[in-house]
């Protein structure tokens, strides 16, 4: 009987003592058998490391999925972007890699569902699988369901929005190789970068099955999933008044620099319209009257179009 494909779960922690044990319990309860859990702590000042080491000892005594803690004896704080890239680079080779946040909760079949879907595809292509999830409060009580994602996901859908949240993502070895081939990944979010690769050069698989609980609490970094009033406020603050659009274009320009020779014609044309910080009059009108929707929600799309109107 052939061996099951190997999956590395990549978990970056930072001052996560409040919810980490619940997340680790959910990882160790995964029904898929060939899993290794790689953890990199980003210089926590609370009991996060003690919790991790206690679970490593527990695993040694009772069996179960192996937990591997990457060395950070210098207690370097790299930030979440570089910490996840470090995990992807330094974990041992595997067939698939699943990104994991410290404060969510995975349902038992999350990895199994992902592997089952990915194994149906051509492994030579860069593949990304993303499951659905449930928005929960800090006690994991149901709050609401996420916005339904349109399929198929193509490159334009990833330029100013991330259709897949980081904790829902599983990528294959081909995508890992392409991502890490970049000359620099400084200030590049791992989840958005991987989605752009899959959507433009491979396949981004969207699974409507809910396989995780996304915990929303006072210290949550992202605002996605907040109430509509806060979302509108954040769009105005970040996109229209802030540097949100500049950050998107920085990533788009970097993506062009690294992969423009590998892109299909449709993705390359789309990227050329939106990657430049400074625009000609022709590009200004191409952006303003771009005929296809770029964000899934009406509020997000209107905020983006207003930015184009103001030449942000």
Coordinates of C-alpha atoms in Angstrom, one line a residue:
X1 CA 0.0 0.0 0.0
X2 CA 1.5 3.4 -1.0
X3 CA 2.5 5.8 1.8
X4 CA 0.2 8.7 2.5
X5 CA 1.5 12.1 1.1
X6 CA 3.4 13.9 3.8
X7 CA 2.0 17.2 5.2
X8 CA 3.9 19.8 7.1
X9 CA 1.7 22.1 9.3
X10 CA 3.5 25.5 9.7
X11 CA 2.6 27.4 12.8
X12 CA 4.1 30.8 13.7
X13 CA 3.5 31.8 17.3
X14 CA 3.9 35.1 19.2
X15 CA 2.5 35.8 22.7
X16 CA -0.2 33.2 22.1
X17 CA -0.6 31.7 25.5
X18 CA -4.3 32.4 25.8
X19 CA -5.5 30.3 22.9
X20 CA -2.6 28.2 21.8
X21 CA -3.4 25.0 23.7
X22 CA -6.8 24.8 22.1
X23 CA -5.3 25.2 18.6
X24 CA -2.6 22.5 19.4
X25 CA -5.3 20.1 20.6
X26 CA -7.1 20.6 17.3
X27 CA -3.9 19.9 15.3
X28 CA -3.1 16.8 17.2
X29 CA -6.7 15.6 16.7
X30 CA -6.4 15.7 12.9
X31 CA -7.6 12.4 11.4
X32 CA -5.0 12.5 8.6
X33 CA -2.1 10.4 9.7
X34 CA 1.1 11.6 7.9
X35 CA 1.5 15.0 9.6
X36 CA 4.4 16.9 11.1
X37 CA 3.8 20.2 13.0
X38 CA 6.6 22.7 12.6
X39 CA 6.4 25.7 15.0
X40 CA 8.5 28.8 15.0
X41 CA 8.1 31.2 18.0
X42 CA 8.7 34.8 17.1
X43 CA 10.2 35.9 20.4
X44 CA 7.3 35.5 22.8
X45 CA 7.5 37.1 26.2
X46 CA 4.7 35.1 27.8
X47 CA 4.3 31.3 28.4
X48 CA 3.9 30.4 24.7
X49 CA 7.2 28.5 24.6
X50 CA 6.4 26.6 27.8
X51 CA 3.1 25.5 26.3
X52 CA 4.7 24.3 23.1
X53 CA 7.4 22.3 25.0
X54 CA 4.8 20.7 27.3
X55 CA 2.9 19.5 24.1
X56 CA 6.2 18.2 22.7
X57 CA 6.7 16.2 25.9
X58 CA 3.2 14.9 25.8
X59 CA 3.6 13.8 22.3
X60 CA 6.8 11.9 23.1
X61 CA 4.9 10.1 25.9
X62 CA 1.6 9.4 24.1
X63 CA 2.5 9.3 20.4
X64 CA 0.5 11.2 17.8
X65 CA 1.7 13.8 15.3
X66 CA 5.2 15.0 15.8
X67 CA 5.9 18.6 16.9
X68 CA 9.1 20.2 15.8
X69 CA 10.2 23.6 17.3
X70 CA 12.5 25.6 15.1
X71 CA 15.4 27.1 16.9
X72 CA 15.1 30.7 17.9
X73 CA 17.3 30.8 20.9
X74 CA 18.2 34.4 20.1
X75 CA 14.4 35.3 20.5
X76 CA 14.4 37.2 17.2
X77 CA 11.2 38.9 16.3
X78 CA 10.9 38.7 12.5
X79 CA 7.2 39.7 12.2
X80 CA 4.6 37.3 10.8
X81 CA 5.6 37.6 7.1
X82 CA 9.2 36.6 7.6
X83 CA 8.4 34.1 10.3
X84 CA 6.1 32.1 7.9
X85 CA 8.6 32.3 5.1
X86 CA 11.3 30.9 7.5
X87 CA 9.0 28.0 8.4
X88 CA 8.3 27.2 4.8
X89 CA 12.1 27.3 4.0
X90 CA 13.4 25.4 7.0
X91 CA 10.8 22.7 7.4
X92 CA 11.8 19.3 5.9
X93 CA 10.5 18.4 2.4
X94 CA 6.9 17.3 2.2
X95 CA 4.2 16.8 -0.4
X96 CA 2.0 19.6 1.1
X97 CA 2.4 22.5 3.5
X98 CA -0.5 24.0 5.6
X99 CA -0.2 27.5 7.1
X100 CA -1.6 27.7 10.6
X101 CA -2.3 30.6 13.0
X102 CA -2.0 30.2 16.8
X103 CA -5.5 31.3 17.9
X104 CA -7.9 29.4 15.6
X105 CA -9.4 25.9 15.9
X106 CA -9.2 23.2 13.1
X107 CA -11.9 20.6 12.7
X108 CA -10.6 17.0 12.6
X109 CA -10.8 16.4 8.8
X110 CA -9.2 19.7 7.7
X111 CA -6.0 18.2 6.4
X112 CA -7.6 15.1 5.1
X113 CA -10.1 17.1 2.9
X114 CA -7.2 19.2 1.6
X115 CA -5.0 16.3 0.6
X116 CA -8.0 14.5 -1.0
X117 CA -8.7 17.5 -3.2
X118 CA -5.0 18.2 -4.1
X119 CA -4.3 14.6 -5.0
X120 CA -6.8 14.9 -7.9
X121 CA -4.7 17.6 -9.5
X122 CA -1.5 17.7 -11.6
X123 CA 1.3 17.9 -9.0
X124 CA 3.7 19.6 -11.5
X125 CA 1.5 22.7 -11.3
X126 CA 1.6 25.1 -8.4
X127 CA -1.5 24.2 -6.4
X128 CA -3.3 25.9 -3.6
X129 CA -6.2 24.5 -1.7
X130 CA -8.4 26.7 0.5
X131 CA -11.3 25.4 2.7
X132 CA -14.2 27.5 4.1
X133 CA -14.5 28.3 7.8
X134 CA -16.8 29.7 10.5
X135 CA -16.4 33.1 12.1
X136 CA -16.4 32.7 15.8
X137 CA -16.1 34.9 18.9
X138 CA -13.2 34.5 21.3
X139 CA -14.9 31.5 22.9
X140 CA -15.4 29.8 19.5
X141 CA -19.1 30.5 19.5
X142 CA -20.6 30.9 16.0
X143 CA -20.9 34.5 14.8
X144 CA -21.5 34.2 11.0
X145 CA -20.5 32.5 7.8
X146 CA -18.0 34.0 5.4
X147 CA -18.8 35.6 2.1
X148 CA -19.3 33.0 -0.6
X149 CA -16.2 33.0 -2.9
X150 CA -16.7 33.1 -6.6
X151 CA -15.1 30.3 -8.6
X152 CA -12.9 29.7 -10.4
X153 CA -10.4 32.1 -8.8
X154 CA -8.2 33.8 -11.4
X155 CA -5.4 36.2 -11.1
X156 CA -7.4 39.5 -11.1
X157 CA -9.3 38.2 -8.0
X158 CA -6.0 38.1 -6.0
X159 CA -4.6 41.6 -6.8
X160 CA -6.5 43.7 -4.3
X161 CA -8.1 41.0 -2.2
X162 CA -7.1 37.7 -0.7
X163 CA -9.8 35.1 -1.6
X164 CA -8.1 32.6 0.7
X165 CA -7.3 33.3 4.3
X166 CA -3.9 32.1 5.5
X167 CA -5.1 29.5 8.0
X168 CA -7.2 27.8 5.3
X169 CA -4.3 27.3 2.8
X170 CA -2.5 24.2 1.9
X171 CA 0.1 24.4 -1.0
X172 CA 2.0 21.7 -2.8
X173 CA 5.8 21.4 -3.3
X174 CA 5.7 23.0 -6.8
X175 CA 4.2 26.1 -5.4
X176 CA 6.7 26.2 -2.5
X177 CA 9.5 26.0 -5.0
X178 CA 8.2 28.8 -7.1
X179 CA 7.5 31.0 -4.0
X180 CA 10.9 30.5 -2.5
X181 CA 12.6 31.1 -5.9
X182 CA 11.9 34.8 -5.6
X183 CA 15.0 36.9 -5.2
X184 CA 13.5 38.6 -2.2
X185 CA 10.4 38.0 -0.1
X186 CA 11.0 41.0 2.2
X187 CA 7.6 42.6 3.2
X188 CA 5.7 40.1 1.1
X189 CA 2.7 38.4 2.8
X190 CA 3.0 34.6 2.4
X191 CA -0.7 33.9 1.9
X192 CA -1.3 36.6 -0.8
X193 CA 1.9 35.7 -2.7
X194 CA 1.1 32.0 -2.8
X195 CA -2.5 32.8 -4.0
X196 CA -1.1 34.9 -6.9
X197 CA 1.2 32.1 -8.0
X198 CA -1.6 29.5 -7.9
X199 CA -4.1 31.7 -9.7
X200 CA -1.8 32.8 -12.5
X201 CA 0.4 29.8 -13.1
X202 CA -1.4 26.8 -11.6
X203 CA -4.7 26.3 -9.8
X204 CA -6.4 27.8 -6.8
X205 CA -9.0 25.3 -5.4
X206 CA -11.8 26.6 -3.3
X207 CA -13.6 24.1 -1.1
X208 CA -17.0 25.2 0.3
X209 CA -16.7 22.8 3.2
X210 CA -16.1 24.5 6.6
X211 CA -13.1 22.9 8.3
X212 CA -11.9 25.5 10.8
X213 CA -13.2 28.0 13.3
X214 CA -11.8 31.5 12.8
X215 CA -11.5 33.2 16.2
X216 CA -12.2 36.9 16.3
X217 CA -11.0 38.7 19.4
X218 CA -9.8 42.1 20.6
X219 CA -6.1 41.4 19.5
X220 CA -6.9 39.9 16.1
X221 CA -4.5 41.5 13.6
X222 CA -6.9 41.6 10.6
X223 CA -10.2 43.3 10.4
X224 CA -11.8 41.0 7.8
X225 CA -15.1 39.6 9.1
X226 CA -15.8 42.6 11.2
X227 CA -19.2 44.3 11.1
X228 CA -20.1 46.4 8.0
X229 CA -19.6 49.8 9.8
X230 CA -16.0 48.9 10.8
X231 CA -15.2 47.4 7.4
X232 CA -16.3 50.7 5.7
X233 CA -14.2 52.7 8.2
X234 CA -11.2 50.5 7.5
X235 CA -11.6 50.8 3.7
X236 CA -11.6 54.6 4.1
X237 CA -8.7 54.6 6.5
X238 CA -6.5 52.1 4.7
X239 CA -7.3 52.4 1.0
X240 CA -8.5 56.0 0.5
X241 CA -6.6 57.9 3.3
X242 CA -3.8 55.5 4.0
X243 CA -1.1 53.5 2.2
X244 CA -3.2 50.4 1.5
X245 CA -3.2 50.8 -2.3
X246 CA 0.6 51.5 -2.3
X247 CA 1.2 48.3 -0.4
X248 CA -0.9 46.3 -2.9
X249 CA 1.0 47.8 -5.8
X250 CA 4.3 47.2 -4.1
X251 CA 3.5 43.4 -4.1
X252 CA 2.1 43.5 -7.6
X253 CA 5.3 45.2 -8.9
X254 CA 7.4 42.6 -7.0
X255 CA 5.3 39.8 -8.5
X256 CA 5.9 41.2 -12.0
X257 CA 9.6 41.5 -11.4
X258 CA 9.8 37.8 -10.4
X259 CA 7.4 36.0 -12.6
X260 CA 6.3 38.1 -15.6
X261 CA 8.0 35.6 -18.1
X262 CA 5.9 32.8 -16.6
X263 CA 2.5 34.4 -16.7
X264 CA -0.3 33.7 -19.2
X265 CA -1.3 36.6 -21.5
X266 CA -4.5 37.4 -19.6
X267 CA -2.7 37.6 -16.2
X268 CA 0.2 39.6 -17.6
X269 CA -2.1 42.2 -19.2
X270 CA -4.1 42.6 -16.0
X271 CA -0.9 43.0 -14.0
X272 CA 0.4 45.7 -16.4
X273 CA -2.7 47.8 -15.8
X274 CA -2.4 47.9 -12.0
X275 CA 1.2 47.4 -10.9
X276 CA 2.5 50.9 -11.5
X277 CA 2.6 53.5 -8.7
X278 CA 2.6 56.4 -11.2
X279 CA 0.2 56.2 -14.1
X280 CA -0.2 57.7 -17.5
X281 CA -3.6 59.2 -18.5
X282 CA -4.3 56.0 -20.5
X283 CA -3.6 53.8 -17.5
X284 CA -5.7 56.0 -15.3
X285 CA -8.8 55.4 -17.5
X286 CA -8.0 51.7 -17.9
X287 CA -8.1 51.4 -14.1
X288 CA -11.1 53.6 -13.5
X289 CA -13.2 51.8 -16.1
X290 CA -11.8 48.3 -15.7
X291 CA -14.7 46.1 -16.9
X292 CA -14.4 43.3 -14.3
X293 CA -15.0 43.2 -10.6
X294 CA -11.8 43.1 -8.4
X295 CA -13.3 42.6 -4.9
X296 CA -16.2 40.3 -3.8
X297 CA -18.1 42.8 -1.7
X298 CA -19.8 45.9 -3.0
X299 CA -18.3 48.1 -0.3
X300 CA -14.8 46.9 -1.0
X301 CA -15.3 47.4 -4.8
X302 CA -16.6 50.9 -4.3
X303 CA -13.7 51.8 -2.1
X304 CA -11.2 50.5 -4.7
X305 CA -12.9 52.4 -7.5
X306 CA -12.9 55.6 -5.5
X307 CA -9.2 55.1 -5.1
X308 CA -8.8 54.8 -8.8
X309 CA -10.9 57.9 -9.3
X310 CA -8.6 59.8 -6.9
X311 CA -5.5 58.3 -8.5
X312 CA -4.4 56.7 -5.3

